[in-house]
C-alpha atoms as an extended CHARMM CRD file, in Angstrom:
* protein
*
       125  EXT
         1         1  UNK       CA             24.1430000000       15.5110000000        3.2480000000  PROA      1               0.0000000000
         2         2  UNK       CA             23.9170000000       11.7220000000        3.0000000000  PROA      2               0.0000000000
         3         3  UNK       CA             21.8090000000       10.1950000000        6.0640000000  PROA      3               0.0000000000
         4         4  UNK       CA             23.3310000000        6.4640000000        7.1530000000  PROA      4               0.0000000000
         5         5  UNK       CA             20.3320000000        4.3880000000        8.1500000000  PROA      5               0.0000000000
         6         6  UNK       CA             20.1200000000        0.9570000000        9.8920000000  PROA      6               0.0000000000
         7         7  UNK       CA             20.2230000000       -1.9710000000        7.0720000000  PROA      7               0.0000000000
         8         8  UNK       CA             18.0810000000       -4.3300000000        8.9580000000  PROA      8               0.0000000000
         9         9  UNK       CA             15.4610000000       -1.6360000000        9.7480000000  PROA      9               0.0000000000
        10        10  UNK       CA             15.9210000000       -0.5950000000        5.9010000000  PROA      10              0.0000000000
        11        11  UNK       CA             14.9680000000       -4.4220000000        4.9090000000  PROA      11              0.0000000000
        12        12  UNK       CA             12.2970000000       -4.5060000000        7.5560000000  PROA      12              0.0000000000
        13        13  UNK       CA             10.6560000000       -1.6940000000        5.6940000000  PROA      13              0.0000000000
        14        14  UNK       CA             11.4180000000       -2.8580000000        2.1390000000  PROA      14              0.0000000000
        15        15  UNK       CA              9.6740000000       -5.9630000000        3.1370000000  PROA      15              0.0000000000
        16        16  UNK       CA              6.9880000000       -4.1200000000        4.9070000000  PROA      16              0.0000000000
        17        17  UNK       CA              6.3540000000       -2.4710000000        1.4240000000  PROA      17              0.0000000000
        18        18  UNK       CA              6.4030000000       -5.1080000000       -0.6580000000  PROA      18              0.0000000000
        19        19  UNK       CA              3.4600000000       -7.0020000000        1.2550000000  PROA      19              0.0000000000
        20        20  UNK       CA              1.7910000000       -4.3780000000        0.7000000000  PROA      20              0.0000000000
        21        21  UNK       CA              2.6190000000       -3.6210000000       -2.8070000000  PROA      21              0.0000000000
        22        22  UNK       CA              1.7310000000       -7.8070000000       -3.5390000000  PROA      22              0.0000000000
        23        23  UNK       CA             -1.6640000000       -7.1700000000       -2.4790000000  PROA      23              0.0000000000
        24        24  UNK       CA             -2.4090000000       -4.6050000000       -4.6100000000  PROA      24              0.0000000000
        25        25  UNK       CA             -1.0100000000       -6.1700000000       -7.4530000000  PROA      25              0.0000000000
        26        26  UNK       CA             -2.9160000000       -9.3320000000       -6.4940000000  PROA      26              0.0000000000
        27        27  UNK       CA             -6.8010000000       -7.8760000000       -6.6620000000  PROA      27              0.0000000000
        28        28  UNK       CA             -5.5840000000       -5.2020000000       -9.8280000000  PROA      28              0.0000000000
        29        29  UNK       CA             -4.2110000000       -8.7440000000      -11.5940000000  PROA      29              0.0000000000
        30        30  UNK       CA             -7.4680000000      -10.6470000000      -10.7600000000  PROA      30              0.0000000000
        31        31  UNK       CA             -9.8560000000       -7.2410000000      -11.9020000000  PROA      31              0.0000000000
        32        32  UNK       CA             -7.4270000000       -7.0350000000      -15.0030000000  PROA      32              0.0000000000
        33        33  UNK       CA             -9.6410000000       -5.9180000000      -18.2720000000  PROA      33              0.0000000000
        34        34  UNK       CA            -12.6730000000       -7.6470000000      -17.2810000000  PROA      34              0.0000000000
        35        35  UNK       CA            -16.1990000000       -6.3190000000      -17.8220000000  PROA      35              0.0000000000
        36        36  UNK       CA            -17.9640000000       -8.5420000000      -15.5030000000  PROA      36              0.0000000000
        37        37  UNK       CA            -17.6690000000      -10.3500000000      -12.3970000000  PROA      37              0.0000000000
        38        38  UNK       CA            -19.6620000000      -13.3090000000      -10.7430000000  PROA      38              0.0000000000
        39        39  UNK       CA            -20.9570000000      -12.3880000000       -7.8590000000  PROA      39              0.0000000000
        40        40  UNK       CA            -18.4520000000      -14.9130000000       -5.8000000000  PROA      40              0.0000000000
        41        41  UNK       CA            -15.3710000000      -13.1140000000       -7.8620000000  PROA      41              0.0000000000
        42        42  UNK       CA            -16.7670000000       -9.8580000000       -6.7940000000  PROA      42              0.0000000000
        43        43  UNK       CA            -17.2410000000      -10.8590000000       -3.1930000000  PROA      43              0.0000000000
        44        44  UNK       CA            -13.9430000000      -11.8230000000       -2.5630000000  PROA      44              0.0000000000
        45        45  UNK       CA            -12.5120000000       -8.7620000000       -4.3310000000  PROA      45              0.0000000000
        46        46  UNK       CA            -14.5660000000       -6.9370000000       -2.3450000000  PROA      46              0.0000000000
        47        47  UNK       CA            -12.7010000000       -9.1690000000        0.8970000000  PROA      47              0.0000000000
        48        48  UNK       CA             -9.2560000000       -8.4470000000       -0.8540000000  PROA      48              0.0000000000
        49        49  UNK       CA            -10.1940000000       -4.6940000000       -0.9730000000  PROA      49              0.0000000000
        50        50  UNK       CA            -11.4730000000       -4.4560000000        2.7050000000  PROA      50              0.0000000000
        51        51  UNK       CA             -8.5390000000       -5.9460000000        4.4260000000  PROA      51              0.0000000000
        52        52  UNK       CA             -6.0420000000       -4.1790000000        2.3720000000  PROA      52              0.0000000000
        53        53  UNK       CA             -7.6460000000       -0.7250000000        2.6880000000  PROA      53              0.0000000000
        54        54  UNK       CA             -7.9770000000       -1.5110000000        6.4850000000  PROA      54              0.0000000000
        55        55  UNK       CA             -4.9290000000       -2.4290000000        7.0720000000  PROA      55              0.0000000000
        56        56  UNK       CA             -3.4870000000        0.5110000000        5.7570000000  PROA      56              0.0000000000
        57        57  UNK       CA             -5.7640000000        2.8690000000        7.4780000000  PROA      57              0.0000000000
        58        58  UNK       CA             -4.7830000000        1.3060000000       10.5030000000  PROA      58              0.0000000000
        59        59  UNK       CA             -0.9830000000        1.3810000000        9.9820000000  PROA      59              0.0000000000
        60        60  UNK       CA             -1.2720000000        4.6350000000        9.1190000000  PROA      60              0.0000000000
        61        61  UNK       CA             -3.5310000000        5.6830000000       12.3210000000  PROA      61              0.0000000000
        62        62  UNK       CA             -0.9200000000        3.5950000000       14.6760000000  PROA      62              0.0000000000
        63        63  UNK       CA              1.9310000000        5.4720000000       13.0500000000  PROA      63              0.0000000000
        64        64  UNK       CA              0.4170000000        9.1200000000       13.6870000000  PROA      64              0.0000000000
        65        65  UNK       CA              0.0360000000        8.0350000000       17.3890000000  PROA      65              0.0000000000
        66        66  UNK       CA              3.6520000000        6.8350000000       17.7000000000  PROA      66              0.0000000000
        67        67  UNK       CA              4.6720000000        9.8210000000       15.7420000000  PROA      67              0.0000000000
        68        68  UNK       CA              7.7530000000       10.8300000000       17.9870000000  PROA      68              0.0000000000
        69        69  UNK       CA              8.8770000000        7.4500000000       18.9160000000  PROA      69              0.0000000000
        70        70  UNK       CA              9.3960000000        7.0040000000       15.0180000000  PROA      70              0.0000000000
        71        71  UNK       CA             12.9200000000        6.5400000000       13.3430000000  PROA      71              0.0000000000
        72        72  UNK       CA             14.8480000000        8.6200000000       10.9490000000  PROA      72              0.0000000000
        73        73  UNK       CA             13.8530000000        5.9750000000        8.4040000000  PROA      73              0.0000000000
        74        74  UNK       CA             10.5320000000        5.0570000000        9.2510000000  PROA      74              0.0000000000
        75        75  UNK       CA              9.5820000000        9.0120000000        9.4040000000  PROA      75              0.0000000000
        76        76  UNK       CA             11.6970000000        8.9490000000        5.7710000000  PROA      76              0.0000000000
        77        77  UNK       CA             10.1310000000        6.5630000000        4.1110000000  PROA      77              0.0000000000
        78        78  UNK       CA              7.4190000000        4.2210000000        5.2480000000  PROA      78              0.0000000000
        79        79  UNK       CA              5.1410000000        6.2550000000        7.3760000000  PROA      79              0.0000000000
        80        80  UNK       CA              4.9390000000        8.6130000000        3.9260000000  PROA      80              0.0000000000
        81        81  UNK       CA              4.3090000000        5.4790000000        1.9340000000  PROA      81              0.0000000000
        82        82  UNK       CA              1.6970000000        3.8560000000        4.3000000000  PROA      82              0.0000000000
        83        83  UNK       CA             -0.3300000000        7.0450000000        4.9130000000  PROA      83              0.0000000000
        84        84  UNK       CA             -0.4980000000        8.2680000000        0.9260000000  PROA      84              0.0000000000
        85        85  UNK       CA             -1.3460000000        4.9080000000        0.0420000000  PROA      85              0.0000000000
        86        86  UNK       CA             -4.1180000000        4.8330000000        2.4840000000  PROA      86              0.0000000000
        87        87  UNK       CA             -5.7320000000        8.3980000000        1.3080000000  PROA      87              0.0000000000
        88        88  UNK       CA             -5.2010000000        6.2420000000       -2.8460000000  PROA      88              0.0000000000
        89        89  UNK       CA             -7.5180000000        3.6750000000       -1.9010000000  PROA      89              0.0000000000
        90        90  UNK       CA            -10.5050000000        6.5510000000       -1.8870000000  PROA      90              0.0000000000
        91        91  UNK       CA            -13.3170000000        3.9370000000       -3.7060000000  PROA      91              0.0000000000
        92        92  UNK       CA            -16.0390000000        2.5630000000       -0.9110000000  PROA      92              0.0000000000
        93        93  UNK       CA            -14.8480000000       -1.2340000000        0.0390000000  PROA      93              0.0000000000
        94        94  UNK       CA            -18.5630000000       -2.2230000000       -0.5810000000  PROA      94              0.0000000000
        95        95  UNK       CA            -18.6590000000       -0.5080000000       -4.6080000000  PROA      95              0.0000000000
        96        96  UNK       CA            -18.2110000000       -2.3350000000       -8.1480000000  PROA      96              0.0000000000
        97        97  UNK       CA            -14.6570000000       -3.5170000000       -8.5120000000  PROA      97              0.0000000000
        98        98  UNK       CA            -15.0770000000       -2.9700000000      -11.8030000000  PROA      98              0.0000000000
        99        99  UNK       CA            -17.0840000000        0.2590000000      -12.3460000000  PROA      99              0.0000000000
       100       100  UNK       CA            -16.2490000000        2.1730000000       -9.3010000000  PROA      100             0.0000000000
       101       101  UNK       CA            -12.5560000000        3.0640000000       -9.9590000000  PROA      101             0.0000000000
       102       102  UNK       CA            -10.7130000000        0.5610000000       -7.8310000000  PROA      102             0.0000000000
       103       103  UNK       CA             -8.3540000000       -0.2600000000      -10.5680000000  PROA      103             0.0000000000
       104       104  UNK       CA             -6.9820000000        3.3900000000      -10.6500000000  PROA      104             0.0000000000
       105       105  UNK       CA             -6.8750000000        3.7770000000       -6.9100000000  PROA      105             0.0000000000
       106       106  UNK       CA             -4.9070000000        0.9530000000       -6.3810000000  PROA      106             0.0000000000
       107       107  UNK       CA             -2.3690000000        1.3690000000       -9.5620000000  PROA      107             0.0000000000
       108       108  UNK       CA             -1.9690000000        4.5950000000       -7.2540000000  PROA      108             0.0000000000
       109       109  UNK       CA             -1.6250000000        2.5130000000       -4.0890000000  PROA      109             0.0000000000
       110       110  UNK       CA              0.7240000000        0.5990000000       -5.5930000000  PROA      110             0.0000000000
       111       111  UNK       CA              2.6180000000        3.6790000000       -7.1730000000  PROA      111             0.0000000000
       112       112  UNK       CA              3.1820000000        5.0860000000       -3.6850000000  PROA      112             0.0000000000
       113       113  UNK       CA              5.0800000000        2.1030000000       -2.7660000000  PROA      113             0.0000000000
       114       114  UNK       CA              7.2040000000        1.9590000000       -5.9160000000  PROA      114             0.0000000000
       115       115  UNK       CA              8.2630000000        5.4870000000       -5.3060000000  PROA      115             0.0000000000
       116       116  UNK       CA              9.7670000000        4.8830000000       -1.6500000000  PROA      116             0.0000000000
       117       117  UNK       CA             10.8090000000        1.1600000000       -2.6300000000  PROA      117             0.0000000000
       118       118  UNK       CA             12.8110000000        3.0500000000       -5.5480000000  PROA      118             0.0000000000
       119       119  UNK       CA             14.3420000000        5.1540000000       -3.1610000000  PROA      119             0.0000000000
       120       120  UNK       CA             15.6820000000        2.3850000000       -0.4970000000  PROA      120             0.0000000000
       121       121  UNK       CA             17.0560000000        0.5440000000       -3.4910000000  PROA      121             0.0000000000
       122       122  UNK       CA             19.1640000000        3.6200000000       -4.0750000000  PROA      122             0.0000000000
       123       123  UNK       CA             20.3710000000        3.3940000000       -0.3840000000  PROA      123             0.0000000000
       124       124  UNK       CA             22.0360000000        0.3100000000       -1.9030000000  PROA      124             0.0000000000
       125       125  UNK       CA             21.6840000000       -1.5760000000        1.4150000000  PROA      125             0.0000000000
């Protein structure tokens, strides 16, 4: 059975997403293959990190409390995205950008987000 879901709500998400999806990208571009950092670099990595992590956490909180006042397509595809994303981004916000794992957690971050943003493309709306 094929579900028909609202295209503007479908874009909404899909731009939703890729916000998200840009920031990752952003701080895994700027930690790249280096082996050090200045201390400024690392500081605002460290920003990058803190607002992206809390802004998912908080999404994904705000989402749980809505929970039944969610659509079809939210509770399809972005509430999944936000909240898996959230539980990728497991290295502390105050840790080595380049020693503590942050470049796997958000390739994962960002993986989450390719998955569902996979998906609405194939909704061809």
């Amino acid at each position: 059975m094929t579900e028909n879901f609202d295209a503007d709500e479908i874009r909404a998400i899909r731009a939703k997403l890729l916000g998200f999806q840009s920031r990752c990208k952003q701080i895994s571009n700027e930690i790249g293959e280096r082996k050090s950092l200045t201390i400024d670099e690392k500081e605002r990595l460290q920003e990058l990190y803190t607002s992206l992590k809390a802004d998912l956490k908080a999404e994904s909180a705000a989402l749980r409390k809505c929970w039944d006042d969610l659509s079809r397509a939210e509770e399809c595809f972005y509430e999944p995205a936000i909240r898996k994303a959230a539980i990728a981004l497991r290295p502390a916000t105050n840790s080595n950008p380049i020693t503590s794992g942050w470049f796997s957690a958000l390739y994962d971050c960002e993986g989450e987000f390719s998955y569902v943003l996979f998906n609405l493309e194939k909704l061809d709306i």
